[in-house]
C-alpha positions as YAML, in Angstrom:
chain: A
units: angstrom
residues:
- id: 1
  name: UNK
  ca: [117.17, 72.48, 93.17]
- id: 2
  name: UNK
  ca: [116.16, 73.26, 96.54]
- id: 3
  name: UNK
  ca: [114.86, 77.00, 97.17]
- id: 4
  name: UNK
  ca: [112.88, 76.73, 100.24]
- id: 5
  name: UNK
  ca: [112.20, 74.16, 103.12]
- id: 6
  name: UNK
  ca: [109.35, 75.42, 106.04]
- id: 7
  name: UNK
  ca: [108.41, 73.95, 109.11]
- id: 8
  name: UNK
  ca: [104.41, 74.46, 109.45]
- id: 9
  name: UNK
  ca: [102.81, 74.94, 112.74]
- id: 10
  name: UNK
  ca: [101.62, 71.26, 112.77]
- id: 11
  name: UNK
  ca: [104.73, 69.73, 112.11]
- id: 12
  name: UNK
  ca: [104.41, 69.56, 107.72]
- id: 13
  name: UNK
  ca: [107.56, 69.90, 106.15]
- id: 14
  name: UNK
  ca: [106.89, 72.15, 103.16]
- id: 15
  name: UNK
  ca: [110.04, 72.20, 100.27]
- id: 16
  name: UNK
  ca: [109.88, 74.24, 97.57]
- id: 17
  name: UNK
  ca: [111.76, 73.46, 94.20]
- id: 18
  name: UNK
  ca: [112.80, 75.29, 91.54]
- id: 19
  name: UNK
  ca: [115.24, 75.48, 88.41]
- id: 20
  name: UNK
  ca: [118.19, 77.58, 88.47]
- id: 21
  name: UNK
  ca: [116.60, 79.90, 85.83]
- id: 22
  name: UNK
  ca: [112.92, 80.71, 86.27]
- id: 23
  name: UNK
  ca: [111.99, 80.17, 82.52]
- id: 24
  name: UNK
  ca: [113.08, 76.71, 82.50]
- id: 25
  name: UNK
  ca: [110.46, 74.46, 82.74]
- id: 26
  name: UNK
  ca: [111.92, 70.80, 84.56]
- id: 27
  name: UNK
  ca: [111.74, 71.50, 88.35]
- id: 28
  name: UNK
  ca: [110.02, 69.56, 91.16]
- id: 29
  name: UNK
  ca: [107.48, 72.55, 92.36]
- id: 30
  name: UNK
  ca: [106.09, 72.34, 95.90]
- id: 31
  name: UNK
  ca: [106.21, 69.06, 97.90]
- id: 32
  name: UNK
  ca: [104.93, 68.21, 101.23]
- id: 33
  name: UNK
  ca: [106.44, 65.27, 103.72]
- id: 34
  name: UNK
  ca: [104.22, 64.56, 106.85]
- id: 35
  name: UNK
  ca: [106.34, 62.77, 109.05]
- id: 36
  name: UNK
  ca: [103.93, 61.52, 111.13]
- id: 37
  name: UNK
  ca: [102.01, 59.59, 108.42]
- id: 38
  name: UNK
  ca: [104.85, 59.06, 106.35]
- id: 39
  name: UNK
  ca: [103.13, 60.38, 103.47]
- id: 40
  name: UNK
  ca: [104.76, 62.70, 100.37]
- id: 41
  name: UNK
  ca: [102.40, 64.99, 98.05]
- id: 42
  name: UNK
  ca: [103.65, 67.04, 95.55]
- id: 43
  name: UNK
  ca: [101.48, 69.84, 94.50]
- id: 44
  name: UNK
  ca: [103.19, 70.30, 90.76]
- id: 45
  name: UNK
  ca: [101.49, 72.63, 88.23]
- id: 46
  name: UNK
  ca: [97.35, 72.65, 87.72]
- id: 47
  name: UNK
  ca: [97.61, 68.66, 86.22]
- id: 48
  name: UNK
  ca: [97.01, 67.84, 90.05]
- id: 49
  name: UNK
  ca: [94.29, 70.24, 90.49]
- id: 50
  name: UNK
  ca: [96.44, 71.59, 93.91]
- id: 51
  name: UNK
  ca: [95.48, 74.97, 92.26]
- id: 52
  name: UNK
  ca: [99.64, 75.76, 92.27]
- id: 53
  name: UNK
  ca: [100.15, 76.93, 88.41]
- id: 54
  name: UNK
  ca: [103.77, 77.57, 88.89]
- id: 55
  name: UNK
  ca: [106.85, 75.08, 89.79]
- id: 56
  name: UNK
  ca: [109.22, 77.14, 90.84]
- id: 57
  name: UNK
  ca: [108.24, 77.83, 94.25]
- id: 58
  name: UNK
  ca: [110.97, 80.84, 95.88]
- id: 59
  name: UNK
  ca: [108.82, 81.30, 99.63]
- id: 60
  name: UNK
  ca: [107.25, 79.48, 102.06]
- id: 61
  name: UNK
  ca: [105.68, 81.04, 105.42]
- id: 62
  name: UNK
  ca: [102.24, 81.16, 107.68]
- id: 63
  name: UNK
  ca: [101.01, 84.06, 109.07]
- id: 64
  name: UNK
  ca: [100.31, 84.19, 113.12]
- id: 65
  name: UNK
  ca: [97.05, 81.98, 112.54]
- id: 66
  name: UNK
  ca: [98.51, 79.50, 110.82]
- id: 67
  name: UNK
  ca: [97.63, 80.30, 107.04]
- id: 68
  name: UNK
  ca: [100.23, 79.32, 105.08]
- id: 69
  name: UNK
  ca: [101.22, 81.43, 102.06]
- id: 70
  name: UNK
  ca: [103.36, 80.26, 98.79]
- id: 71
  name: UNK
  ca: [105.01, 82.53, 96.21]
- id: 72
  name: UNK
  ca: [106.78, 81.97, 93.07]
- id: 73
  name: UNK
  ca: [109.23, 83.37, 90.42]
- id: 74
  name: UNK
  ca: [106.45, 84.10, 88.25]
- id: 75
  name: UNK
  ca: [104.79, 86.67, 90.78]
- id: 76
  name: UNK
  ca: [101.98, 84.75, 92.19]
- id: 77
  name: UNK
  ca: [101.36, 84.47, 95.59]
- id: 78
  name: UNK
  ca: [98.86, 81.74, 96.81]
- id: 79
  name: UNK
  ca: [97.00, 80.53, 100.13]
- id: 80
  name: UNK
  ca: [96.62, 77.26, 101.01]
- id: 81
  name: UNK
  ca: [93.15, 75.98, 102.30]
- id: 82
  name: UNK
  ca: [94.29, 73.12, 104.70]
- id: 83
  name: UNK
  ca: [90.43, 71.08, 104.10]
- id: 84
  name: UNK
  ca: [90.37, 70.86, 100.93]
- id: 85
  name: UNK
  ca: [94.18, 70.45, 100.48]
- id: 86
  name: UNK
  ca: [94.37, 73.16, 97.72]
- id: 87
  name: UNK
  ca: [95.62, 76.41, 97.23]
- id: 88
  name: UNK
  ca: [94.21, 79.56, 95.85]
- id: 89
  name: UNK
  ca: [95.56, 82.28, 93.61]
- id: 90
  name: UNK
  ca: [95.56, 85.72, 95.38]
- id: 91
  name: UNK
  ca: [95.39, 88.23, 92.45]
- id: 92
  name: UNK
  ca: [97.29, 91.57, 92.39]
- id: 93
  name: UNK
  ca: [94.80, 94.55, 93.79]
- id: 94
  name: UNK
  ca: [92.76, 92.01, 96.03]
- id: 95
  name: UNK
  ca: [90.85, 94.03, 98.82]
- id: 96
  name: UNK
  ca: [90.72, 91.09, 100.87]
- id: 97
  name: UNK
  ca: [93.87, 89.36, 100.76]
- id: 98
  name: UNK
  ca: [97.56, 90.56, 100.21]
- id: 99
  name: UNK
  ca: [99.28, 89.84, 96.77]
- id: 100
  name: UNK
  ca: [102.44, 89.77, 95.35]
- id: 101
  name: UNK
  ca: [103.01, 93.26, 93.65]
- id: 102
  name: UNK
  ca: [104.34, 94.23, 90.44]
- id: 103
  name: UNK
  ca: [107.69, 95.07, 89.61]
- id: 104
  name: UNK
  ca: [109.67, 97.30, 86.82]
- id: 105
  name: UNK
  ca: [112.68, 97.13, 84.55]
- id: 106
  name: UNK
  ca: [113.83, 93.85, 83.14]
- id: 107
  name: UNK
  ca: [111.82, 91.76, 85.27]
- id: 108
  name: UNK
  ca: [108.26, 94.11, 85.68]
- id: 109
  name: UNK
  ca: [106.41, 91.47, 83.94]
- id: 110
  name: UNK
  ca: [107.41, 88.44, 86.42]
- id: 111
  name: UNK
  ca: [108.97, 90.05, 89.66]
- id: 112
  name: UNK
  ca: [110.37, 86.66, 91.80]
- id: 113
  name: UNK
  ca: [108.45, 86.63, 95.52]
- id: 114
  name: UNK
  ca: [111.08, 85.16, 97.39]
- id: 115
  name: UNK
  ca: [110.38, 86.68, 101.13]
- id: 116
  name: UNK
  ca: [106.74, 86.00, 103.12]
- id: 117
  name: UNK
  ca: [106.94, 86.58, 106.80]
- id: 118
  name: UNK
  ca: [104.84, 88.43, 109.66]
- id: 119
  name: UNK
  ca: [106.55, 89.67, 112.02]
- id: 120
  name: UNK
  ca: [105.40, 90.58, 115.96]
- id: 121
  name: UNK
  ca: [103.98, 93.81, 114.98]
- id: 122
  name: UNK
  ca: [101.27, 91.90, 113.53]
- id: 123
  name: UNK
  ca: [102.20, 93.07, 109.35]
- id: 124
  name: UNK
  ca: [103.00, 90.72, 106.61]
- id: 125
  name: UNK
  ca: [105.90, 91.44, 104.49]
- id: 126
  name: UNK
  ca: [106.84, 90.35, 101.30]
- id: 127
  name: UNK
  ca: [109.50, 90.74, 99.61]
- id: 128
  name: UNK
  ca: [110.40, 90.49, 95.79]
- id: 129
  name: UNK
  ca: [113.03, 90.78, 93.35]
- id: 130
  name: UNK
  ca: [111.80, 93.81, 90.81]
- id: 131
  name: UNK
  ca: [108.83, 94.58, 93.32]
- id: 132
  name: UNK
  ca: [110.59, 95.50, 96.07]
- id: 133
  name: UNK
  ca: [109.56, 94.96, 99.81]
- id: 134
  name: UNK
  ca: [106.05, 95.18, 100.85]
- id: 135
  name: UNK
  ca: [104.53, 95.39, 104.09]
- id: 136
  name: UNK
  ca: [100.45, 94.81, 104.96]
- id: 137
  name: UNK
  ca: [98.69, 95.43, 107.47]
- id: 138
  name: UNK
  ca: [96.28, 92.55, 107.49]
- id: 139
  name: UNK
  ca: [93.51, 94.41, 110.08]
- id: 140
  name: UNK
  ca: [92.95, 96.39, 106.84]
- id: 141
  name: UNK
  ca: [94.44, 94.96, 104.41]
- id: 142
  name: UNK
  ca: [96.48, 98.18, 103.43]
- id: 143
  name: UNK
  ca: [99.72, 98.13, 102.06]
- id: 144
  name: UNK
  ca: [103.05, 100.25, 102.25]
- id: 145
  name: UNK
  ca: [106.09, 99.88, 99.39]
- id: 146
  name: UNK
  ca: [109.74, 100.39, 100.29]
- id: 147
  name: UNK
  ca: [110.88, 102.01, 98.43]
- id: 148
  name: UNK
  ca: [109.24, 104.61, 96.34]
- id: 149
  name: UNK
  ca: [110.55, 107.35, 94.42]
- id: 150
  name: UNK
  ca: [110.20, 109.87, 97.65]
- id: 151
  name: UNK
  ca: [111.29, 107.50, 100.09]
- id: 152
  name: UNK
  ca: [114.23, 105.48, 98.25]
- id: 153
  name: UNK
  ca: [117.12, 107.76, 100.37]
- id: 154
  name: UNK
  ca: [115.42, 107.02, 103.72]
- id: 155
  name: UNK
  ca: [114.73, 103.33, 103.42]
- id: 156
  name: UNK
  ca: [116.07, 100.68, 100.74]
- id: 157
  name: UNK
  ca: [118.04, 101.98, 97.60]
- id: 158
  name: UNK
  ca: [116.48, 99.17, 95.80]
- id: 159
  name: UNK
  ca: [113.50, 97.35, 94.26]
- id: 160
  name: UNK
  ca: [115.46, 94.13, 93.82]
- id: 161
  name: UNK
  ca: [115.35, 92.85, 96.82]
- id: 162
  name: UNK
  ca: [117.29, 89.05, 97.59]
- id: 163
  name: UNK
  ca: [115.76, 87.78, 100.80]
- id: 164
  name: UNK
  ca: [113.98, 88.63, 104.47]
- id: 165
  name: UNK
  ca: [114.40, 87.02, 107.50]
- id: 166
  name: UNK
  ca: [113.20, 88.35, 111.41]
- id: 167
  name: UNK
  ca: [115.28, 87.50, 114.06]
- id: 168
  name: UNK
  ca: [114.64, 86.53, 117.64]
- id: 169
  name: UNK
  ca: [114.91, 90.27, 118.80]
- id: 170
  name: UNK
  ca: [112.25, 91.39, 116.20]
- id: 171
  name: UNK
  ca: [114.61, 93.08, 113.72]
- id: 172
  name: UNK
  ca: [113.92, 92.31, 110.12]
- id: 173
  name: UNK
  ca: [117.12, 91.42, 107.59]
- id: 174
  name: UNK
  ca: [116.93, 92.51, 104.42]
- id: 175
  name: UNK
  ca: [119.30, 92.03, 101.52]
- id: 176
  name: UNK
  ca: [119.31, 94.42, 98.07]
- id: 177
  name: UNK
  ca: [120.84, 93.09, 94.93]
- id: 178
  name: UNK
  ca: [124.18, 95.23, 94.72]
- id: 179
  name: UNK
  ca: [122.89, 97.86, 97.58]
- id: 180
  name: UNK
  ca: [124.19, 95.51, 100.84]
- id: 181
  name: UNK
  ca: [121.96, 94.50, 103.77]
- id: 182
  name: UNK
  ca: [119.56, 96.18, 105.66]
- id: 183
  name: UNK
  ca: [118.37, 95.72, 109.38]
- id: 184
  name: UNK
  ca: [114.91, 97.14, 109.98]
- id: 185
  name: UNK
  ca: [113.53, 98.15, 113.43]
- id: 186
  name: UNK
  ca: [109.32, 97.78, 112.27]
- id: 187
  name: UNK
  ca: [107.98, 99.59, 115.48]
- id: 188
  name: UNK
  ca: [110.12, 102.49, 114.44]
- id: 189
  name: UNK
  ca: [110.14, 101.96, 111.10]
- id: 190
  name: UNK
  ca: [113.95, 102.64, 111.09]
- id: 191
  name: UNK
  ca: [115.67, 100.74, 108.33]
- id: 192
  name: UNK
  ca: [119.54, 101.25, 108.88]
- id: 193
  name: UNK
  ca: [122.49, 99.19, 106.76]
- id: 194
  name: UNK
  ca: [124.52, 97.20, 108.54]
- id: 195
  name: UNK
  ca: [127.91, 99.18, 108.13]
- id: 196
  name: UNK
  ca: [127.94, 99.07, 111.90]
- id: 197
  name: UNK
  ca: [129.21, 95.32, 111.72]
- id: 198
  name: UNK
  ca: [132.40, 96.30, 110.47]
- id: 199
  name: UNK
  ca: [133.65, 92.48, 109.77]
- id: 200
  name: UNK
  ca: [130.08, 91.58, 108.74]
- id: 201
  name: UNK
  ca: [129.18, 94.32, 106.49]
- id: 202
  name: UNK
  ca: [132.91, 93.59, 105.10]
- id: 203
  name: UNK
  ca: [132.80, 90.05, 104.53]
- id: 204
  name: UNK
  ca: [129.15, 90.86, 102.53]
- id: 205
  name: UNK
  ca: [130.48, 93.81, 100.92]
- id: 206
  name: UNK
  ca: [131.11, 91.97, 97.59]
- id: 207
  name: UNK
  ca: [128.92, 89.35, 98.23]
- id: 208
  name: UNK
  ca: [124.74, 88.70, 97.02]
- id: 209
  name: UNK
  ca: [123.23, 87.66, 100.61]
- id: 210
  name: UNK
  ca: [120.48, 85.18, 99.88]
- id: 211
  name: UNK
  ca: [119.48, 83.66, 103.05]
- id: 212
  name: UNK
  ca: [119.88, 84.24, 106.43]
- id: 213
  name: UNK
  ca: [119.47, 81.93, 109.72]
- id: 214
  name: UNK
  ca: [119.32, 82.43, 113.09]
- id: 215
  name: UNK
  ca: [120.91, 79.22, 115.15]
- id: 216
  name: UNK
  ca: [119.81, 77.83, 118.69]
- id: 217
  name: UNK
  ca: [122.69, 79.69, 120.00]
- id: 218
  name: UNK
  ca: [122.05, 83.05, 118.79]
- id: 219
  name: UNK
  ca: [124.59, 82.68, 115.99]
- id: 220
  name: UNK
  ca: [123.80, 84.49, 112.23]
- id: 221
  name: UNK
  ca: [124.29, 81.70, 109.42]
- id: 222
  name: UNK
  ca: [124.13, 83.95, 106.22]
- id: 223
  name: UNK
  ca: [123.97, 82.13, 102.93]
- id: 224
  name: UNK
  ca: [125.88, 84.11, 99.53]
- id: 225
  name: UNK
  ca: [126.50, 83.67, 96.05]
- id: 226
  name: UNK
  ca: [129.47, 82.71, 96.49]
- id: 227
  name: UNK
  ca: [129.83, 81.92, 100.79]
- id: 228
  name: UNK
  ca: [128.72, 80.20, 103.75]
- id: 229
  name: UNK
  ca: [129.06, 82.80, 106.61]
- id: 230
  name: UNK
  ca: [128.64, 82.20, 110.45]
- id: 231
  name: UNK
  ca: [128.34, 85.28, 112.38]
- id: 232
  name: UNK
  ca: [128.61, 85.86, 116.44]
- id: 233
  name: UNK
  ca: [127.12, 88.90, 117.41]
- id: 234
  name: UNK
  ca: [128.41, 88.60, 120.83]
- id: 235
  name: UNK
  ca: [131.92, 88.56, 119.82]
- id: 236
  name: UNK
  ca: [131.44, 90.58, 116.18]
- id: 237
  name: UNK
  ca: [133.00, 87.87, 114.73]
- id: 238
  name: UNK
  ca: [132.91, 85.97, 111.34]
- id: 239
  name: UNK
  ca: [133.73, 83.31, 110.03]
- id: 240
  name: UNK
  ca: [133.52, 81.87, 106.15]
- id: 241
  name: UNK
  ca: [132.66, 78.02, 106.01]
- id: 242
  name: UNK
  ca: [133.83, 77.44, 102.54]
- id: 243
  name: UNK
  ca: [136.80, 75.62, 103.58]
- id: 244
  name: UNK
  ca: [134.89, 72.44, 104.82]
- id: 245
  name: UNK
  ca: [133.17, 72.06, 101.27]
- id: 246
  name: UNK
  ca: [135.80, 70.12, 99.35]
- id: 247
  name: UNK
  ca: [133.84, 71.74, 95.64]
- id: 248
  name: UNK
  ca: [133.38, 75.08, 96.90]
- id: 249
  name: UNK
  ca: [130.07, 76.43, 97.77]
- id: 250
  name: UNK
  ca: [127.87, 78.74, 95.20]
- id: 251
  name: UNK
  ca: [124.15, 79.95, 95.12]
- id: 252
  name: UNK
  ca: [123.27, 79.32, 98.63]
- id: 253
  name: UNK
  ca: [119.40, 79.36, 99.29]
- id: 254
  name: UNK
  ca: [118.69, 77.74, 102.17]
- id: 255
  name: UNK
  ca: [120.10, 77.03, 105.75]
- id: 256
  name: UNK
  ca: [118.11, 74.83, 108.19]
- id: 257
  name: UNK
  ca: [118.25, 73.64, 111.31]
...
């Protein structure tokens, strides 16, 4: 199955694999196509020494200088060194380096990273399901949860978070399992839900958001449980897709263009 596919900033196509449940062990782990070369790797467990210990890889992203980050549904989070072609565990506390943090409730013990992105204000967020959404600042290397106990009205109602995605306008999607989606303005540090998009917020009302996409023509693609949803902002119109998918559409995780 499918959970991620990334574009790298020298033209590596990067897919990430993964069973449908996290505890199951037959899944395809991280894979790399370079179409230039025509060459395939796939960096599967430690047996390859790639340094990746998990196969079910959930995110896929580089930062603004081109490192390129990988996490998993087993709460790792890893960096890839582009000489020696491996990657490198970043362990929860580091000083140095962010990490994926931990979680609480029924998943505390393996929270699932499934957002990594940096955004134009220079700070790496990552999101997780049981871990919440966490945001570094990478000139120190300090780090800021949303939520916490004093902060869970103002920001996100939840730890469980589903997905994160920045659009071209700098505003940062997030979705929370059962608490809707979020749209967060960084330089203000304004999160607000998105009950403004009456049809939107609506259609998504019932739904688990899992992915979102931002098209060439400024349309929102927005991947559900249970939907494929194309969204124009211009007109605050939606539309569901489901209709041109003769078996229905379920679990969607990623949209690519």
């Amino acid at each position: 199955r499918i959970k991620k596919l990334y574009m790298d900033q020298e033209n590596i196509l990067w897919i990430g694999t993964g069973s449908f449940f996290s505890w199951q062990e037959d899944s395809g782990g991280l894979n790399r196509f370079d179409a230039k070369s025509n060459s395939f790797r796939r960096y599967f467990s430690s047996k390859n020494n790639s340094g990746v210990e998990d196969s079910h890889i959930t995110a896929i992203s580089e930062d603004n200088e081109g490192r390129l980050f990988v996490g998993t549904s087993n709460s790792k989070l890893y960096l890839y060194d582009k000489g020696k072609d491996i990657f490198t565990h970043l362990s929860y506390g580091s000083k140095k380096y962010p990490f994926a943090p931990m979680g609480d409730g029924f998943a505390a013990i393996k929270p699932i990273v499934n957002g990594i992105h940096q955004d134009n204000e220079g700070y790496l967020w990552i999101s997780t399901f049981s871990g919440g959404l966490n945001r570094f600042d990478l000139s120190d290397n300090s780090l800021q949860k949303y939520p916490t106990p004093t902060n869970k009205q103002k920001y996100l109602a939840s730890k469980n978070i589903l997905c994160l995605y920045e659009d071209r306008q700098g505003m940062i999607w997030v979705s929370a399992w059962k608490h809707g989606v979020y749209k967060i303005i960084p330089s203000k540090n304004l999160f607000n839900q998105i009950a403004q998009h009456e049809k939107l917020s609506r259609l998504l009302s019932m739904e688990e958001t899992r992915v979102f996409h931002e098209d060439s023509f400024g349309n929102y693609w927005i991947g559900t449980n249970n939907n494929i949803i194309r969204y124009d902002k211009k007109n605050d119109s939606a539309e569901i897709y489901n209709k041109y998918f003769n078996s229905g559409v379920s679990l969607v995780d990623v949209i690519y263009e």
